[in-house]
Amino acid sequence: MLLFLVLRSSSFTRYLFFLLSIVLFCYFFLIGIKNIFRYNAFCDKYETTLLSLRQAYQVEHDLTKTLMMLEDLSFLEYSIKKRLSFSYHDEHVYLFF
């Protein structure tokens, strides 16, 4: 109905309606572009957060595995020998560089 009234009215009103239509179209177009940029920024932040979360899970898994291995006496003896350079009296240790 509004379009019909605009087409029947004067040329100034048509020009004004046309200009308003172009302004609204540009406004909606810019809103769409702004949302695309916001979405891309959100996706980048999501990917970095997901990557850091996966790394944290991997560290947790490694630490849990190490704690489980520490319950084994042979691994405990191995880690003590490795870190403190411990050896028994009848044992020879060869270091390779």
Short mmCIF file of N, CA and C in Angstrom, two decimals:
data_model
loop_
_atom_site.label_atom_id
_atom_site.label_comp_id
_atom_site.label_asym_id
_atom_site.label_seq_id
_atom_site.Cartn_x
_atom_site.Cartn_y
_atom_site.Cartn_z
N MET A 1 0.82 -1.19 0.00
CA MET A 1 0.00 0.00 0.00
C MET A 1 0.87 1.26 0.00
N LEU A 2 1.93 1.23 0.85
CA LEU A 2 2.82 2.39 0.93
C LEU A 2 3.54 2.61 -0.39
N LEU A 3 3.96 1.55 -1.03
CA LEU A 3 4.64 1.67 -2.31
C LEU A 3 3.70 2.26 -3.36
N PHE A 4 2.47 1.86 -3.32
CA PHE A 4 1.49 2.40 -4.28
C PHE A 4 1.29 3.90 -4.07
N LEU A 5 1.24 4.32 -2.80
CA LEU A 5 1.09 5.75 -2.52
C LEU A 5 2.32 6.54 -2.93
N VAL A 6 3.49 5.95 -2.75
CA VAL A 6 4.72 6.63 -3.12
C VAL A 6 4.80 6.79 -4.63
N LEU A 7 4.39 5.80 -5.38
CA LEU A 7 4.46 5.88 -6.84
C LEU A 7 3.47 6.90 -7.41
N ARG A 8 2.38 7.17 -6.71
CA ARG A 8 1.38 8.10 -7.20
C ARG A 8 1.69 9.54 -6.78
N SER A 9 2.56 9.72 -5.79
CA SER A 9 2.81 11.06 -5.29
C SER A 9 3.87 11.76 -6.13
N SER A 10 4.31 12.90 -5.63
CA SER A 10 5.21 13.75 -6.40
C SER A 10 6.60 13.13 -6.55
N SER A 11 7.41 13.71 -7.40
CA SER A 11 8.74 13.19 -7.66
C SER A 11 9.66 13.38 -6.46
N PHE A 12 9.44 14.42 -5.67
CA PHE A 12 10.25 14.62 -4.47
C PHE A 12 10.03 13.48 -3.48
N THR A 13 8.82 13.05 -3.33
CA THR A 13 8.51 11.95 -2.42
C THR A 13 9.11 10.66 -2.95
N ARG A 14 9.06 10.45 -4.25
CA ARG A 14 9.69 9.27 -4.83
C ARG A 14 11.20 9.29 -4.58
N TYR A 15 11.80 10.45 -4.81
CA TYR A 15 13.23 10.58 -4.59
C TYR A 15 13.58 10.31 -3.12
N LEU A 16 12.77 10.84 -2.21
CA LEU A 16 12.99 10.63 -0.79
C LEU A 16 12.83 9.14 -0.42
N PHE A 17 11.81 8.52 -0.96
CA PHE A 17 11.59 7.10 -0.70
C PHE A 17 12.75 6.26 -1.25
N PHE A 18 13.21 6.58 -2.44
CA PHE A 18 14.33 5.88 -3.05
C PHE A 18 15.60 6.05 -2.21
N LEU A 19 15.86 7.26 -1.77
CA LEU A 19 17.03 7.55 -0.95
C LEU A 19 16.95 6.81 0.39
N LEU A 20 15.79 6.82 1.01
CA LEU A 20 15.59 6.10 2.27
C LEU A 20 15.80 4.60 2.08
N SER A 21 15.32 4.07 0.96
CA SER A 21 15.50 2.64 0.68
C SER A 21 16.98 2.29 0.53
N ILE A 22 17.72 3.15 -0.15
CA ILE A 22 19.15 2.90 -0.33
C ILE A 22 19.88 2.99 1.02
N VAL A 23 19.52 3.96 1.83
CA VAL A 23 20.15 4.09 3.16
C VAL A 23 19.85 2.87 4.02
N LEU A 24 18.62 2.39 4.02
CA LEU A 24 18.28 1.21 4.80
C LEU A 24 19.00 -0.03 4.28
N PHE A 25 19.08 -0.16 2.97
CA PHE A 25 19.80 -1.30 2.40
C PHE A 25 21.27 -1.27 2.82
N CYS A 26 21.91 -0.13 2.74
CA CYS A 26 23.32 0.00 3.14
C CYS A 26 23.49 -0.28 4.63
N TYR A 27 22.54 0.19 5.43
CA TYR A 27 22.61 -0.04 6.87
C TYR A 27 22.54 -1.53 7.18
N PHE A 28 21.59 -2.24 6.57
CA PHE A 28 21.46 -3.68 6.80
C PHE A 28 22.68 -4.43 6.25
N PHE A 29 23.21 -3.98 5.14
CA PHE A 29 24.40 -4.59 4.56
C PHE A 29 25.59 -4.43 5.50
N LEU A 30 25.76 -3.25 6.07
CA LEU A 30 26.87 -3.03 6.99
C LEU A 30 26.72 -3.82 8.29
N ILE A 31 25.48 -3.98 8.74
CA ILE A 31 25.24 -4.81 9.92
C ILE A 31 25.66 -6.24 9.63
N GLY A 32 25.33 -6.74 8.45
CA GLY A 32 25.71 -8.09 8.06
C GLY A 32 27.22 -8.26 8.01
N ILE A 33 27.91 -7.30 7.43
CA ILE A 33 29.37 -7.38 7.34
C ILE A 33 29.99 -7.33 8.73
N LYS A 34 29.46 -6.47 9.58
CA LYS A 34 29.98 -6.37 10.95
C LYS A 34 29.80 -7.69 11.70
N ASN A 35 28.67 -8.35 11.49
CA ASN A 35 28.44 -9.64 12.14
C ASN A 35 29.36 -10.72 11.60
N ILE A 36 29.70 -10.65 10.32
CA ILE A 36 30.64 -11.61 9.77
C ILE A 36 32.00 -11.45 10.42
N PHE A 37 32.46 -10.21 10.59
CA PHE A 37 33.74 -9.98 11.25
C PHE A 37 33.70 -10.41 12.72
N ARG A 38 32.59 -10.16 13.38
CA ARG A 38 32.46 -10.61 14.77
C ARG A 38 32.49 -12.13 14.86
N TYR A 39 31.83 -12.79 13.90
CA TYR A 39 31.81 -14.25 13.87
C TYR A 39 33.21 -14.80 13.64
N ASN A 40 33.97 -14.20 12.73
CA ASN A 40 35.34 -14.65 12.47
C ASN A 40 36.22 -14.47 13.70
N ALA A 41 36.07 -13.35 14.40
CA ALA A 41 36.84 -13.12 15.62
C ALA A 41 36.45 -14.15 16.68
N PHE A 42 35.16 -14.46 16.78
CA PHE A 42 34.70 -15.47 17.74
C PHE A 42 35.28 -16.83 17.40
N CYS A 43 35.30 -17.19 16.12
CA CYS A 43 35.85 -18.49 15.71
C CYS A 43 37.33 -18.58 16.03
N ASP A 44 38.07 -17.50 15.80
CA ASP A 44 39.50 -17.50 16.14
C ASP A 44 39.72 -17.69 17.63
N LYS A 45 38.94 -16.98 18.44
CA LYS A 45 39.06 -17.10 19.88
C LYS A 45 38.67 -18.51 20.34
N TYR A 46 37.65 -19.07 19.72
CA TYR A 46 37.20 -20.42 20.04
C TYR A 46 38.30 -21.44 19.72
N GLU A 47 38.93 -21.30 18.57
CA GLU A 47 40.00 -22.23 18.18
C GLU A 47 41.19 -22.15 19.13
N THR A 48 41.59 -20.94 19.53
CA THR A 48 42.73 -20.82 20.45
C THR A 48 42.37 -21.38 21.83
N THR A 49 41.15 -21.15 22.27
CA THR A 49 40.71 -21.69 23.56
C THR A 49 40.66 -23.21 23.52
N LEU A 50 40.16 -23.75 22.41
CA LEU A 50 40.08 -25.20 22.25
C LEU A 50 41.47 -25.81 22.21
N LEU A 51 42.41 -25.15 21.55
CA LEU A 51 43.78 -25.65 21.49
C LEU A 51 44.43 -25.65 22.87
N SER A 52 44.24 -24.57 23.63
CA SER A 52 44.82 -24.53 24.98
C SER A 52 44.16 -25.56 25.89
N LEU A 53 42.87 -25.81 25.70
CA LEU A 53 42.19 -26.82 26.50
C LEU A 53 42.71 -28.21 26.18
N ARG A 54 42.94 -28.49 24.89
CA ARG A 54 43.50 -29.79 24.51
C ARG A 54 44.91 -29.97 25.07
N GLN A 55 45.70 -28.90 25.07
CA GLN A 55 47.04 -28.98 25.64
C GLN A 55 46.97 -29.23 27.14
N ALA A 56 46.02 -28.59 27.81
CA ALA A 56 45.86 -28.81 29.25
C ALA A 56 45.44 -30.26 29.54
N TYR A 57 44.55 -30.81 28.70
CA TYR A 57 44.16 -32.21 28.86
C TYR A 57 45.36 -33.14 28.63
N GLN A 58 46.20 -32.80 27.66
CA GLN A 58 47.38 -33.63 27.40
C GLN A 58 48.35 -33.59 28.58
N VAL A 59 48.56 -32.41 29.16
CA VAL A 59 49.43 -32.29 30.33
C VAL A 59 48.84 -33.08 31.50
N GLU A 60 47.52 -32.96 31.69
CA GLU A 60 46.88 -33.71 32.77
C GLU A 60 47.04 -35.22 32.55
N HIS A 61 46.88 -35.66 31.31
CA HIS A 61 47.04 -37.08 31.00
C HIS A 61 48.47 -37.54 31.29
N ASP A 62 49.45 -36.74 30.87
CA ASP A 62 50.85 -37.10 31.12
C ASP A 62 51.16 -37.16 32.61
N LEU A 63 50.66 -36.20 33.36
CA LEU A 63 50.90 -36.20 34.81
C LEU A 63 50.21 -37.37 35.51
N THR A 64 49.01 -37.69 35.06
CA THR A 64 48.30 -38.84 35.64
C THR A 64 49.05 -40.13 35.32
N LYS A 65 49.55 -40.22 34.10
CA LYS A 65 50.34 -41.41 33.72
C LYS A 65 51.61 -41.52 34.55
N THR A 66 52.27 -40.39 34.79
CA THR A 66 53.48 -40.39 35.61
C THR A 66 53.16 -40.79 37.05
N LEU A 67 52.06 -40.28 37.58
CA LEU A 67 51.67 -40.66 38.95
C LEU A 67 51.36 -42.15 39.06
N MET A 68 50.72 -42.68 38.03
CA MET A 68 50.43 -44.11 38.04
C MET A 68 51.72 -44.93 37.95
N MET A 69 52.69 -44.42 37.18
CA MET A 69 53.96 -45.14 37.04
C MET A 69 54.78 -45.05 38.32
N LEU A 70 54.61 -43.98 39.10
CA LEU A 70 55.36 -43.84 40.35
C LEU A 70 54.96 -44.88 41.39
N GLU A 71 53.79 -45.48 41.22
CA GLU A 71 53.37 -46.54 42.13
C GLU A 71 54.16 -47.82 41.88
N ASP A 72 54.72 -47.94 40.68
CA ASP A 72 55.55 -49.10 40.35
C ASP A 72 56.96 -48.87 40.90
N LEU A 73 57.46 -49.79 41.69
CA LEU A 73 58.75 -49.61 42.35
C LEU A 73 59.91 -49.59 41.36
N SER A 74 59.82 -50.34 40.29
CA SER A 74 60.93 -50.35 39.33
C SER A 74 61.04 -49.01 38.62
N PHE A 75 59.93 -48.39 38.31
CA PHE A 75 59.98 -47.07 37.69
C PHE A 75 60.49 -46.03 38.69
N LEU A 76 60.10 -46.15 39.93
CA LEU A 76 60.58 -45.24 40.97
C LEU A 76 62.09 -45.35 41.13
N GLU A 77 62.59 -46.58 41.13
CA GLU A 77 64.04 -46.77 41.22
C GLU A 77 64.74 -46.19 40.00
N TYR A 78 64.16 -46.41 38.83
CA TYR A 78 64.75 -45.86 37.59
C TYR A 78 64.80 -44.33 37.63
N SER A 79 63.72 -43.69 38.06
CA SER A 79 63.70 -42.23 38.09
C SER A 79 64.67 -41.68 39.14
N ILE A 80 64.82 -42.37 40.25
CA ILE A 80 65.79 -41.94 41.26
C ILE A 80 67.20 -42.05 40.72
N LYS A 81 67.50 -43.15 40.04
CA LYS A 81 68.82 -43.32 39.45
C LYS A 81 69.08 -42.25 38.39
N LYS A 82 68.09 -41.95 37.63
CA LYS A 82 68.26 -40.99 36.54
C LYS A 82 68.46 -39.57 37.07
N ARG A 83 67.68 -39.16 38.03
CA ARG A 83 67.74 -37.77 38.51
C ARG A 83 68.88 -37.53 39.49
N LEU A 84 69.16 -38.48 40.33
CA LEU A 84 70.18 -38.29 41.36
C LEU A 84 71.51 -38.94 41.02
N SER A 85 71.60 -39.57 39.86
CA SER A 85 72.80 -40.31 39.44
C SER A 85 73.19 -41.34 40.50
N PHE A 86 72.19 -42.01 40.98
CA PHE A 86 72.39 -43.03 42.01
C PHE A 86 72.78 -44.36 41.36
N SER A 87 73.68 -45.08 42.00
CA SER A 87 74.03 -46.42 41.53
C SER A 87 74.44 -47.26 42.75
N TYR A 88 74.23 -48.56 42.63
CA TYR A 88 74.65 -49.47 43.69
C TYR A 88 76.16 -49.65 43.61
N HIS A 89 76.74 -50.28 44.65
CA HIS A 89 78.19 -50.46 44.70
C HIS A 89 78.70 -51.36 43.58
N ASP A 90 77.94 -52.36 43.24
CA ASP A 90 78.39 -53.30 42.22
C ASP A 90 77.86 -52.94 40.82
N GLU A 91 77.37 -51.76 40.67
CA GLU A 91 76.73 -51.33 39.42
C GLU A 91 77.59 -50.31 38.71
N HIS A 92 77.69 -50.41 37.40
CA HIS A 92 78.43 -49.45 36.59
C HIS A 92 77.45 -48.64 35.76
N VAL A 93 77.66 -47.35 35.72
CA VAL A 93 76.78 -46.45 34.97
C VAL A 93 77.60 -45.84 33.83
N TYR A 94 77.09 -45.98 32.63
CA TYR A 94 77.74 -45.41 31.46
C TYR A 94 76.88 -44.25 30.96
N LEU A 95 77.48 -43.10 30.84
CA LEU A 95 76.77 -41.92 30.36
C LEU A 95 77.12 -41.68 28.91
N PHE A 96 76.14 -41.54 28.08
CA PHE A 96 76.34 -41.26 26.66
C PHE A 96 75.92 -39.84 26.38
N PHE A 97 76.77 -39.11 25.71
CA PHE A 97 76.46 -37.71 25.39
C PHE A 97 76.25 -37.57 23.92
#
